[in-house]
Structures are given as C-alpha cells and as structure tokens.
C-alpha cells in the first residue's frame, strides 16, 4: 500500500525532477572551469599614398591573420590563456621614404607568435573557496532538495499510516459492535423462546429488544465510519474514485502484534536533532548562507589584479639584395619563420640576441582598485551575518519544538503501553463476567438487565483496549516521524 502511494504521489515525482534540475545546476557550475577552444581569422587591406612632404614608410599593406588557442578559468580565480597567432603581411614599401614616386617594392613577412597569458586576482575574488561558491551552492541546493523530498515522503507516509490506523480502528470497532449485536440477538432469541414457554415475562423480551436495536444502530454508524476512513485513506494514496466498485478498505495488520519497548528519551531527542528532515533543512540553509558570508567578506577586499604575458615569435621577412654588402635577395617563408622562432638568426647577422626565443615580448602589470567608503560591500556582508544569526535562532526554536514533540510522543507511547496491559486485563475480566452472568441467567439467578450490563461492560473494555492499541501505534508513528526513522524502520520499531 505504501509503495503504491509513493509511486503515484505527484509531489514526490516533482521533487525528483527538482533534484535532477539541481544535478544539472551542479554540472553547469562545474562548466565554468571547462577548457575553451578559441579561434579567429582577420583580413585587412590598407592603402596610404604619400601626401605632401610626409615621410612614407609604406603606401599600402595587406594582412591575413589567423589564431587558435585554449583558455581555462582557474579555481583560484585567475585565467590562463594559450594562443598561437600566425600572420602573413605584404607591405608596399617606398624606395625613398621622402618620394614614393621613386618606386616601391613589395615586402612580405611571415609571423608565428604563441603567447601565454596569466591573469589572477591577488585580493578580491582570489581563493578556491570563493571561486567555487557557485558549485558549493549548487551542491547544497541538491542536498536541500533531497532533504525536502525526504520530508515530503515522510509526511506522505505519516499521513497514510495514521489514516490506515484510523481504518484499522474503525474496522475492529465494527467487528466488536457486530459481535455485541450478534450476542444480543442470540440472547433475544433465547428469551423469546422462554417467553413463549411462559418462563420469562414480555418485559424481559422488550428490554433485550431495545438493547438489540441500539446495538444494530451502532453497527450502522460504525459501517459509515469505516467507509469514511477508507475514503480518506484512498485519498492520501492518490487513488481515483471513478469506476471503482469497492470503496471500503479491509486492513490486514493485526493490532494485537504490538511490542512495547523501553524508550531512552535523551537518545530519541539526539536522533531527532541528527535526522529530522525539518532540522536538516534549516541546517542546510545555514550552510548556504555561510557560503554567502564568505563571498560577501571577500567582496570587501580591494581589487589587486596581476597580469603576466610571455609571447615569443618567429618572423621571416623578405631580404632585399645589397650589392655593397654582398647580401643576396631572399624570399620570406613559413618554414623560415618557424625556424627563427627557435634560432632567430638572419643574413645580416646584426641581431643582438640570436639564441632560442630571441624575438619575444614579455609584460606584466598590476591593477589596484579600492572603495574608500565601502558602504555597499560592508552592508551586504553585515546583512548576510544577520541572516545567519536569524537562521541559527530559527534552528534553536525548531530544536525546542522538536524536543517538546519528542517528549510528548514518548510520553504518549509510555501511557499507551501501560493502557495496553490494563485494558487487556479489563477485556479478560469483562469476558469472564459476561460468561458467568449468562450462566446465572440460564438458571434463573440473574436478569436480562444484568446480562445487558455485562455486555456493555465488555463492549466498553474492548473499545478502550482498541483505543490503547491505536494510540500506541499513532504515538509510534509520530516519534518515528520526529526522529526521521519513519522511512528507515528498525526491528525494534
């Protein structure tokens, strides 16, 4: 019955979807640290003819550039980027920088330039805990959804079990009332026969008949009560009522199979503090706010960002022949550009650095920004601290309420346990008294009124015994709910 109810519970289905959504949120938060592939292509053409007495170094230029690389955000707050840029340019260079009309020549150049760039905050936004705050929030949100789902499932089970015990009470009460009515009916039959034989008066028969009518009326009312409790149980189970031929429920659990146990109050309160879904939800909320407090505290720091870049390059540029020095002409090429990236030599042999990475660019920078008044980050930080304090007070209040509820539930179980013994003995004595009274009635030593009185005593004892059994079961469910054990029952419970 419980499995059927949980499988069809729409709220639990929605909570399962909420948990799946938080799983995707965790994946999305982790995605901030994915490796990104970057690429681009740029083409340009510029024509700049000489004007007036301008010194002209080129009158036109064409350039085709492409780049690709990888970038990843660091958990500590920085970003690392590796990019390779290749460029081919063609420049129309005047033979005479003062007179472009004297002629121009085309100068081709090939460039290969990898660069490694590291940017990193040193104060604000620095640190693994700050930068993984979104991931931690997403994981806490998932834990929160799981706690909500557990509380929702436990509430559903709690309501269903209590409704089931109500059905059980109504069914057993109906059995007792039917048994009482059957006993009275049998007595009415015997007295009717004795009245016909002249051994009993009509008054005795009327007295028993009046009691029989009252008991049959109680049976009808008990049947209606059972139907009402059954409808409530089916409603909690999420069942449909259209086209359903049977509306009542016949419980199969035997309320006699009860095992009262000694209860350690302090241990039950500790269990409630550790496993109660409501307290767990409040604790998770405090943990989430502590992450907010960490981020808000970090936001009060000044901004001090560091940037470092190292970009070696290999270049190959057309070599124009020089008769005076004997330097021959040579066309630039990609292989030579790649070779110069490592050896960096040229025909003129005038480079001051001809070793590996002879041609490079290295740079570093620090940027500082400080909010002198700092009112916004300070207010946000103090607000989060107050929210944490309020959440802690709410947790303490809930712990007090849970403690009181546990004490009441434990006391209700102890009271019900004592009543089980007392009412069980009362039923045994009432049954014995009824048998004795019926025996005396058969030999004429008792009246119909005395027998009916004993029957009423037995009915009341049975009702009290059944009430004690159901109260014990209800108190057990309440305690299991408070301690978070309802969905994880143990052998002792």
Short mmCIF file of C-alpha atoms in Angstrom, two decimals:
data_model
loop_
_atom_site.label_atom_id
_atom_site.label_comp_id
_atom_site.label_asym_id
_atom_site.label_seq_id
_atom_site.Cartn_x
_atom_site.Cartn_y
_atom_site.Cartn_z
CA UNK A 1 0.00 0.00 0.00
CA UNK A 2 2.80 2.42 0.93
CA UNK A 3 4.76 1.62 -2.25
CA UNK A 4 1.67 2.18 -4.37
CA UNK A 5 1.04 5.51 -2.64
CA UNK A 6 4.63 6.73 -3.12
CA UNK A 7 4.77 5.62 -6.74
CA UNK A 8 1.67 7.63 -7.56
CA UNK A 9 2.47 10.72 -5.49
CA UNK A 10 2.71 13.69 -7.88
CA UNK A 11 4.54 15.88 -5.37
CA UNK A 12 7.27 13.26 -4.98
CA UNK A 13 7.56 12.98 -8.76
CA UNK A 14 8.02 16.75 -8.97
CA UNK A 15 10.63 16.65 -6.21
CA UNK A 16 12.56 14.01 -8.15
CA UNK A 17 12.58 16.38 -11.12
CA UNK A 18 13.76 19.20 -8.83
CA UNK A 19 16.68 17.02 -7.71
CA UNK A 20 17.54 16.28 -11.35
CA UNK A 21 17.46 20.01 -12.06
CA UNK A 22 19.93 20.70 -9.24
CA UNK A 23 22.20 17.99 -10.69
CA UNK A 24 22.25 19.95 -13.94
CA UNK A 25 22.95 23.14 -11.99
CA UNK A 26 25.99 21.46 -10.44
CA UNK A 27 27.20 20.41 -13.88
CA UNK A 28 26.64 23.95 -15.15
CA UNK A 29 28.62 25.40 -12.23
CA UNK A 30 31.48 22.98 -12.88
CA UNK A 31 31.35 24.03 -16.52
CA UNK A 32 32.83 27.40 -15.56
CA UNK A 33 36.18 25.58 -15.40
CA UNK A 34 35.90 23.89 -18.78
CA UNK A 35 38.68 24.28 -21.33
CA UNK A 36 37.55 26.58 -24.15
CA UNK A 37 38.92 26.44 -27.67
CA UNK A 38 39.37 29.87 -29.27
CA UNK A 39 39.98 30.62 -32.95
CA UNK A 40 39.69 33.55 -35.29
CA UNK A 41 40.69 34.87 -38.70
CA UNK A 42 41.35 38.51 -39.63
CA UNK A 43 41.94 40.02 -43.07
CA UNK A 44 42.79 43.64 -43.76
CA UNK A 45 43.98 45.88 -46.56
CA UNK A 46 45.20 49.46 -46.21
CA UNK A 47 46.22 51.97 -48.95
CA UNK A 48 48.07 55.11 -47.72
CA UNK A 49 49.63 57.08 -50.62
CA UNK A 50 52.13 59.82 -49.82
CA UNK A 51 50.67 63.27 -49.26
CA UNK A 52 52.75 66.42 -49.33
CA UNK A 53 56.15 66.16 -47.66
CA UNK A 54 55.13 63.24 -45.49
CA UNK A 55 57.78 60.63 -44.79
CA UNK A 56 56.23 57.48 -46.12
CA UNK A 57 57.28 54.07 -44.87
CA UNK A 58 54.56 52.20 -46.73
CA UNK A 59 51.87 53.12 -49.17
CA UNK A 60 49.80 50.01 -48.77
CA UNK A 61 49.54 46.87 -46.75
CA UNK A 62 47.65 43.60 -46.90
CA UNK A 63 47.43 41.26 -43.98
CA UNK A 64 45.86 37.87 -43.30
CA UNK A 65 46.00 36.64 -39.74
CA UNK A 66 44.68 33.55 -38.00
CA UNK A 67 44.80 32.43 -34.40
CA UNK A 68 43.76 29.50 -32.28
CA UNK A 69 44.23 28.69 -28.65
CA UNK A 70 42.86 27.40 -25.40
CA UNK A 71 41.61 29.17 -22.31
CA UNK A 72 40.59 27.94 -18.89
CA UNK A 73 39.43 29.63 -15.74
CA UNK A 74 41.38 28.62 -12.64
CA UNK A 75 39.67 27.54 -9.42
CA UNK A 76 41.85 30.03 -7.57
CA UNK A 77 40.24 32.89 -9.50
CA UNK A 78 42.58 33.57 -12.41
CA UNK A 79 42.52 32.73 -16.10
CA UNK A 80 45.20 31.10 -18.20
CA UNK A 81 45.27 31.51 -21.96
CA UNK A 82 47.49 29.98 -24.61
CA UNK A 83 47.10 31.37 -28.14
CA UNK A 84 49.06 30.81 -31.33
CA UNK A 85 48.84 33.60 -33.90
CA UNK A 86 50.06 33.33 -37.49
CA UNK A 87 50.18 36.36 -39.76
CA UNK A 88 51.16 36.92 -43.37
CA UNK A 89 51.53 40.53 -44.41
CA UNK A 90 52.55 42.22 -47.64
CA UNK A 91 53.78 45.83 -47.43
CA UNK A 92 54.35 48.23 -50.32
CA UNK A 93 57.50 50.00 -49.13
CA UNK A 94 58.82 53.09 -50.98
CA UNK A 95 62.42 53.02 -52.21
CA UNK A 96 62.70 56.58 -51.00
CA UNK A 97 60.74 57.44 -47.86
CA UNK A 98 60.63 61.09 -48.98
CA UNK A 99 59.48 60.38 -52.53
CA UNK A 100 57.10 57.48 -53.07
CA UNK A 101 57.13 58.28 -56.81
CA UNK A 102 60.69 56.94 -56.98
CA UNK A 103 59.20 53.44 -56.83
CA UNK A 104 58.01 50.90 -54.38
CA UNK A 105 58.80 47.33 -53.60
CA UNK A 106 56.69 44.60 -52.01
CA UNK A 107 57.98 43.28 -48.71
CA UNK A 108 56.41 40.07 -47.46
CA UNK A 109 56.55 38.98 -43.82
CA UNK A 110 55.53 35.80 -42.02
CA UNK A 111 54.92 35.72 -38.29
CA UNK A 112 54.36 32.86 -35.86
CA UNK A 113 53.65 34.06 -32.31
CA UNK A 114 52.47 31.83 -29.46
CA UNK A 115 51.58 33.64 -26.28
CA UNK A 116 50.96 32.51 -22.72
CA UNK A 117 48.86 34.89 -20.62
CA UNK A 118 48.05 34.56 -16.94
CA UNK A 119 45.66 36.93 -15.17
CA UNK A 120 44.95 36.45 -11.49
CA UNK A 121 43.38 38.45 -8.64
CA UNK A 122 45.52 38.77 -5.53
CA UNK A 123 42.89 40.07 -3.08
CA UNK A 124 39.24 40.32 -4.10
CA UNK A 125 37.92 37.23 -5.94
CA UNK A 126 41.07 35.27 -5.06
CA UNK A 127 40.90 31.84 -3.47
CA UNK A 128 39.44 28.43 -4.22
CA UNK A 129 36.59 28.66 -1.71
CA UNK A 130 35.36 31.97 -3.10
CA UNK A 131 35.52 30.91 -6.72
CA UNK A 132 33.87 27.55 -6.10
CA UNK A 133 30.99 29.20 -4.22
CA UNK A 134 28.56 28.61 -7.10
CA UNK A 135 29.47 24.92 -7.17
CA UNK A 136 29.05 24.63 -3.41
CA UNK A 137 25.71 26.46 -3.60
CA UNK A 138 24.51 24.09 -6.32
CA UNK A 139 25.53 21.06 -4.29
CA UNK A 140 23.85 22.44 -1.19
CA UNK A 141 20.74 23.11 -3.30
CA UNK A 142 20.75 19.45 -4.32
CA UNK A 143 21.10 18.37 -0.68
CA UNK A 144 18.28 20.77 0.19
CA UNK A 145 16.05 19.22 -2.48
CA UNK A 146 16.89 15.74 -1.22
CA UNK A 147 16.00 16.80 2.33
CA UNK A 148 12.76 18.32 1.05
CA UNK A 149 11.97 15.13 -0.82
CA UNK A 150 12.64 13.05 2.29
CA UNK A 151 10.43 15.33 4.38
CA UNK A 152 7.71 15.22 1.74
CA UNK A 153 7.87 11.43 1.52
CA UNK A 154 7.90 11.12 5.30
CA UNK A 155 4.90 13.44 5.61
CA UNK A 156 3.03 11.42 3.00
CA UNK A 157 3.86 8.15 4.75
CA UNK A 158 2.95 9.70 8.11
CA UNK A 159 -0.47 10.76 6.86
CA UNK A 160 -1.11 7.42 5.15
CA UNK A 161 -0.12 5.32 8.17
CA UNK A 162 -2.25 7.41 10.54
CA UNK A 163 -5.16 7.14 8.10
CA UNK A 164 -4.54 3.39 7.96
CA UNK A 165 -4.66 3.12 11.76
CA UNK A 166 -7.94 5.05 11.66
CA UNK A 167 -9.27 2.50 9.18
CA UNK A 168 -7.97 -0.30 11.38
CA UNK A 169 -9.67 1.20 14.43
CA UNK A 170 -12.94 1.61 12.51
CA UNK A 171 -12.76 -1.99 11.19
CA UNK A 172 -12.00 -3.52 14.61
CA UNK A 173 -14.64 -1.34 16.26
CA UNK A 174 -17.15 -2.52 13.66
CA UNK A 175 -16.23 -6.14 14.41
CA UNK A 176 -16.74 -5.58 18.12
CA UNK A 177 -20.10 -3.91 17.59
CA UNK A 178 -21.23 -6.66 15.23
CA UNK A 179 -20.15 -9.27 17.80
CA UNK A 180 -22.02 -7.41 20.53
CA UNK A 181 -25.13 -7.16 18.34
CA UNK A 182 -24.88 -10.87 17.48
CA UNK A 183 -24.62 -11.76 21.17
CA UNK A 184 -27.64 -9.63 22.00
CA UNK A 185 -29.55 -11.13 19.06
CA UNK A 186 -28.82 -14.64 20.32
CA UNK A 187 -29.97 -13.67 23.80
CA UNK A 188 -33.13 -12.17 22.28
CA UNK A 189 -33.82 -15.45 20.50
CA UNK A 190 -33.43 -17.50 23.69
CA UNK A 191 -35.57 -15.15 25.80
CA UNK A 192 -38.24 -15.08 23.10
CA UNK A 193 -38.43 -18.87 23.31
CA UNK A 194 -38.66 -18.75 27.09
CA UNK A 195 -41.42 -16.10 26.92
CA UNK A 196 -43.34 -18.40 24.61
CA UNK A 197 -42.88 -21.21 27.15
CA UNK A 198 -44.10 -18.94 29.94
CA UNK A 199 -40.76 -18.90 31.84
CA UNK A 200 -39.93 -15.23 31.11
CA UNK A 201 -42.05 -12.11 31.02
CA UNK A 202 -42.62 -9.89 27.97
CA UNK A 203 -40.83 -7.09 29.82
CA UNK A 204 -37.58 -9.08 29.70
CA UNK A 205 -38.02 -9.57 25.96
CA UNK A 206 -38.74 -5.87 25.37
CA UNK A 207 -35.67 -4.84 27.37
CA UNK A 208 -33.41 -7.08 25.29
CA UNK A 209 -35.04 -5.95 22.05
CA UNK A 210 -34.44 -2.31 22.95
CA UNK A 211 -30.77 -3.08 23.56
CA UNK A 212 -30.60 -5.05 20.27
CA UNK A 213 -31.97 -2.08 18.30
CA UNK A 214 -29.38 0.24 19.90
CA UNK A 215 -26.54 -2.16 19.06
CA UNK A 216 -27.69 -2.58 15.45
CA UNK A 217 -27.79 1.22 15.16
CA UNK A 218 -24.22 1.34 16.43
CA UNK A 219 -23.26 -1.21 13.75
CA UNK A 220 -24.71 1.01 11.02
CA UNK A 221 -22.87 4.05 12.35
CA UNK A 222 -19.64 2.03 12.59
CA UNK A 223 -20.04 0.93 8.96
CA UNK A 224 -20.39 4.56 7.86
CA UNK A 225 -17.32 5.48 9.91
CA UNK A 226 -15.31 2.71 8.26
CA UNK A 227 -16.35 3.91 4.83
CA UNK A 228 -15.42 7.50 5.67
CA UNK A 229 -11.98 6.44 6.99
CA UNK A 230 -11.48 4.29 3.89
CA UNK A 231 -12.19 7.20 1.56
CA UNK A 232 -9.70 9.35 3.47
CA UNK A 233 -7.04 6.65 3.17
CA UNK A 234 -7.63 6.22 -0.55
CA UNK A 235 -7.42 9.97 -0.99
CA UNK A 236 -3.99 10.05 0.72
CA UNK A 237 -2.94 7.19 -1.54
CA UNK A 238 -3.87 9.27 -4.59
CA UNK A 239 -6.43 6.76 -5.88
CA UNK A 240 -9.24 7.63 -8.26
CA UNK A 241 -12.87 7.00 -7.29
CA UNK A 242 -14.49 6.89 -10.71
CA UNK A 243 -15.42 3.38 -11.87
CA UNK A 244 -14.32 1.95 -8.51
CA UNK A 245 -16.73 -0.70 -7.27
CA UNK A 246 -15.22 -1.19 -3.83
CA UNK A 247 -14.69 1.92 -1.72
CA UNK A 248 -14.05 0.38 1.68
CA UNK A 249 -10.68 -0.90 2.86
CA UNK A 250 -10.06 -4.09 4.84
CA UNK A 251 -6.86 -3.71 6.89
CA UNK A 252 -4.65 -6.78 7.17
CA UNK A 253 -2.41 -5.68 10.06
CA UNK A 254 -3.15 -7.34 13.39
CA UNK A 255 -3.15 -4.65 16.13
CA UNK A 256 -2.52 -7.36 18.71
CA UNK A 257 1.04 -7.80 17.38
CA UNK A 258 2.45 -4.93 19.41
CA UNK A 259 5.83 -4.88 21.11
CA UNK A 260 6.12 -2.02 23.62
CA UNK A 261 9.75 -1.21 24.42
CA UNK A 262 11.76 0.87 26.81
CA UNK A 263 12.43 4.32 25.36
CA UNK A 264 15.53 6.42 26.05
CA UNK A 265 14.25 9.99 25.87
CA UNK A 266 17.68 11.62 25.50
CA UNK A 267 18.62 9.20 22.73
CA UNK A 268 15.38 9.91 20.85
CA UNK A 269 15.97 13.68 21.08
CA UNK A 270 19.51 13.21 19.72
CA UNK A 271 18.11 11.14 16.86
CA UNK A 272 15.64 13.91 16.09
CA UNK A 273 18.41 16.53 16.05
CA UNK A 274 20.51 14.39 13.70
CA UNK A 275 17.91 13.03 11.30
CA UNK A 276 14.78 15.15 11.46
CA UNK A 277 14.19 16.44 7.90
CA UNK A 278 12.93 19.81 9.11
CA UNK A 279 16.06 20.45 11.20
CA UNK A 280 18.21 19.11 8.39
CA UNK A 281 16.66 21.60 6.00
CA UNK A 282 17.35 24.50 8.39
CA UNK A 283 20.97 23.39 8.85
CA UNK A 284 21.45 23.23 5.09
CA UNK A 285 20.06 26.76 4.81
CA UNK A 286 22.62 27.98 7.34
CA UNK A 287 25.42 26.26 5.42
CA UNK A 288 24.30 28.03 2.24
CA UNK A 289 24.30 31.40 4.00
CA UNK A 290 27.81 30.76 5.30
CA UNK A 291 28.97 30.49 1.70
CA UNK A 292 27.25 33.82 1.01
CA UNK A 293 29.05 35.29 4.03
CA UNK A 294 32.41 34.09 2.70
CA UNK A 295 31.76 35.69 -0.68
CA UNK A 296 30.46 38.92 0.89
CA UNK A 297 33.53 39.16 3.15
CA UNK A 298 35.82 38.70 0.15
CA UNK A 299 33.95 41.44 -1.72
CA UNK A 300 35.09 43.95 0.93
CA UNK A 301 38.75 43.49 -0.10
CA UNK A 302 40.44 45.89 -2.52
CA UNK A 303 40.92 44.81 -6.12
CA UNK A 304 44.52 43.90 -6.88
CA UNK A 305 44.82 42.00 -10.16
CA UNK A 306 48.03 40.70 -11.70
CA UNK A 307 48.60 40.07 -15.41
CA UNK A 308 51.60 38.37 -17.00
CA UNK A 309 52.19 37.60 -20.67
CA UNK A 310 55.06 35.93 -22.50
CA UNK A 311 54.87 35.93 -26.30
CA UNK A 312 57.89 34.65 -28.25
CA UNK A 313 57.64 34.91 -32.01
CA UNK A 314 59.30 33.69 -35.14
CA UNK A 315 59.46 36.07 -38.12
CA UNK A 316 60.53 35.74 -41.71
CA UNK A 317 60.76 38.89 -43.85
CA UNK A 318 61.81 39.31 -47.47
CA UNK A 319 65.53 40.09 -47.79
CA UNK A 320 66.41 42.70 -50.46
CA UNK A 321 69.71 42.20 -52.22
CA UNK A 322 72.51 44.61 -51.32
CA UNK A 323 75.36 44.83 -53.81
CA UNK A 324 77.64 46.74 -51.48
CA UNK A 325 77.50 44.16 -48.69
CA UNK A 326 77.01 41.16 -50.90
CA UNK A 327 73.76 40.12 -49.28
CA UNK A 328 71.65 38.18 -51.76
CA UNK A 329 67.91 38.57 -52.12
CA UNK A 330 65.78 36.02 -50.32
CA UNK A 331 62.06 35.38 -50.15
CA UNK A 332 60.41 35.01 -46.75
CA UNK A 333 58.58 31.75 -45.94
CA UNK A 334 56.66 29.96 -43.22
CA UNK A 335 59.45 27.40 -42.63
CA UNK A 336 61.98 30.17 -42.05
CA UNK A 337 59.56 31.92 -39.67
CA UNK A 338 59.19 28.71 -37.72
CA UNK A 339 62.97 28.18 -37.74
CA UNK A 340 63.59 31.73 -36.49
CA UNK A 341 61.21 31.03 -33.65
CA UNK A 342 63.90 28.74 -32.23
CA UNK A 343 67.21 30.05 -33.67
CA UNK A 344 66.49 33.68 -34.57
CA UNK A 345 69.40 34.33 -37.00
CA UNK A 346 69.33 36.49 -40.09
CA UNK A 347 71.52 37.01 -43.08
CA UNK A 348 72.83 40.39 -41.94
CA UNK A 349 73.90 38.91 -38.62
CA UNK A 350 73.11 42.12 -36.77
CA UNK A 351 70.75 40.69 -34.13
CA UNK A 352 71.92 41.35 -30.60
CA UNK A 353 70.25 38.10 -29.49
CA UNK A 354 70.43 35.08 -31.76
CA UNK A 355 69.57 32.25 -29.36
CA UNK A 356 66.23 30.46 -28.83
CA UNK A 357 63.31 32.85 -28.24
CA UNK A 358 65.49 35.72 -29.42
CA UNK A 359 62.38 37.51 -30.61
CA UNK A 360 59.84 37.85 -27.79
CA UNK A 361 57.59 40.15 -25.84
CA UNK A 362 57.15 39.84 -22.09
CA UNK A 363 54.92 42.04 -19.97
CA UNK A 364 53.42 42.25 -16.53
CA UNK A 365 51.02 44.59 -14.80
CA UNK A 366 49.23 45.24 -11.52
CA UNK A 367 45.87 46.97 -11.24
CA UNK A 368 44.59 48.34 -7.94
CA UNK A 369 41.07 49.50 -7.09
CA UNK A 370 39.87 50.40 -3.61
CA UNK A 371 36.42 51.55 -2.47
CA UNK A 372 37.34 54.12 0.18
CA UNK A 373 33.95 54.20 1.88
CA UNK A 374 32.99 50.63 1.03
CA UNK A 375 29.39 51.05 2.11
CA UNK A 376 27.81 48.58 -0.31
CA UNK A 377 30.11 45.57 0.34
CA UNK A 378 30.13 46.29 4.07
CA UNK A 379 26.33 46.46 4.23
CA UNK A 380 25.97 43.26 2.18
CA UNK A 381 28.41 41.45 4.45
CA UNK A 382 26.70 42.59 7.63
CA UNK A 383 23.29 41.70 6.17
CA UNK A 384 24.42 38.13 5.49
CA UNK A 385 25.80 37.84 9.03
CA UNK A 386 22.43 38.95 10.44
CA UNK A 387 20.64 36.44 8.21
CA UNK A 388 22.90 33.68 9.56
CA UNK A 389 22.14 34.75 13.13
CA UNK A 390 18.42 34.74 12.42
CA UNK A 391 18.64 31.30 10.80
CA UNK A 392 20.51 29.99 13.87
CA UNK A 393 17.78 31.33 16.16
CA UNK A 394 15.14 29.66 13.97
CA UNK A 395 17.10 26.41 14.24
CA UNK A 396 17.20 26.71 18.03
CA UNK A 397 13.47 27.39 18.12
CA UNK A 398 12.77 24.38 15.91
CA UNK A 399 15.00 22.21 18.11
CA UNK A 400 12.98 23.28 21.13
CA UNK A 401 9.74 22.47 19.35
CA UNK A 402 11.08 19.10 18.18
CA UNK A 403 12.27 18.30 21.71
CA UNK A 404 8.83 19.07 23.14
CA UNK A 405 7.15 16.98 20.44
CA UNK A 406 9.54 14.05 21.11
CA UNK A 407 8.84 14.25 24.85
CA UNK A 408 5.10 14.23 24.23
CA UNK A 409 5.34 11.35 21.77
CA UNK A 410 7.49 9.29 24.14
CA UNK A 411 5.09 10.01 26.98
CA UNK A 412 2.14 9.05 24.78
CA UNK A 413 3.86 5.74 23.94
CA UNK A 414 4.55 5.03 27.61
CA UNK A 415 0.97 5.87 28.55
CA UNK A 416 -0.41 3.76 25.72
CA UNK A 417 1.89 0.88 26.73
CA UNK A 418 0.52 0.98 30.26
CA UNK A 419 -3.03 1.16 28.94
CA UNK A 420 -2.39 -1.90 26.76
CA UNK A 421 -1.78 -4.01 29.83
CA UNK A 422 -4.64 -2.51 31.85
CA UNK A 423 -7.25 -2.65 29.08
CA UNK A 424 -6.19 -6.14 28.07
CA UNK A 425 -6.83 -7.34 31.61
CA UNK A 426 -10.13 -5.41 31.64
CA UNK A 427 -11.29 -7.22 28.49
CA UNK A 428 -10.36 -10.60 30.01
CA UNK A 429 -12.32 -9.82 33.19
CA UNK A 430 -15.31 -8.45 31.26
CA UNK A 431 -15.47 -11.60 29.13
CA UNK A 432 -15.30 -13.74 32.26
CA UNK A 433 -18.02 -11.71 33.98
CA UNK A 434 -20.27 -11.94 30.91
CA UNK A 435 -19.92 -15.73 30.75
CA UNK A 436 -20.73 -16.02 34.45
CA UNK A 437 -23.72 -13.68 34.16
CA UNK A 438 -25.08 -15.61 31.17
CA UNK A 439 -24.73 -18.86 33.15
CA UNK A 440 -26.64 -17.38 36.08
CA UNK A 441 -29.28 -16.04 33.66
CA UNK A 442 -29.82 -19.51 32.19
CA UNK A 443 -30.57 -20.97 35.66
CA UNK A 444 -32.78 -18.02 36.61
CA UNK A 445 -30.41 -16.41 39.09
CA UNK A 446 -29.92 -13.24 37.00
CA UNK A 447 -32.00 -10.85 34.93
CA UNK A 448 -31.78 -9.70 31.32
CA UNK A 449 -30.75 -6.29 32.56
CA UNK A 450 -27.74 -7.79 34.35
CA UNK A 451 -26.66 -9.63 31.19
CA UNK A 452 -27.01 -6.47 29.10
CA UNK A 453 -24.97 -4.56 31.68
CA UNK A 454 -22.18 -7.14 31.41
CA UNK A 455 -22.35 -6.90 27.62
CA UNK A 456 -22.00 -3.14 27.82
CA UNK A 457 -19.03 -3.58 30.16
CA UNK A 458 -17.34 -5.90 27.63
CA UNK A 459 -18.06 -3.52 24.71
CA UNK A 460 -16.56 -0.63 26.65
CA UNK A 461 -13.50 -2.68 27.64
CA UNK A 462 -12.96 -3.77 24.04
CA UNK A 463 -13.29 -0.17 22.87
CA UNK A 464 -10.76 1.03 25.44
CA UNK A 465 -8.35 -1.76 24.54
CA UNK A 466 -8.62 -0.96 20.86
CA UNK A 467 -8.15 2.76 21.58
CA UNK A 468 -4.99 1.98 23.57
CA UNK A 469 -3.62 -0.13 20.71
CA UNK A 470 -4.29 2.54 18.10
CA UNK A 471 -2.95 5.32 20.35
CA UNK A 472 0.26 3.33 20.79
CA UNK A 473 0.59 2.87 17.03
CA UNK A 474 -0.10 6.55 16.36
CA UNK A 475 2.42 7.66 19.01
CA UNK A 476 5.00 5.31 17.46
CA UNK A 477 4.45 6.88 14.04
CA UNK A 478 4.76 10.39 15.49
CA UNK A 479 8.05 9.51 17.21
CA UNK A 480 9.44 7.87 14.07
CA UNK A 481 8.48 10.95 12.09
CA UNK A 482 10.21 13.29 14.53
CA UNK A 483 13.39 11.20 14.62
CA UNK A 484 13.49 10.74 10.85
CA UNK A 485 13.15 6.95 11.18
CA UNK A 486 9.79 6.53 9.52
CA UNK A 487 11.31 5.59 6.17
CA UNK A 488 14.07 3.53 7.82
CA UNK A 489 12.24 1.33 10.35
CA UNK A 490 14.32 -0.88 12.61
CA UNK A 491 13.48 -4.26 14.08
CA UNK A 492 12.69 -2.72 17.44
CA UNK A 493 10.30 -0.16 16.00
#
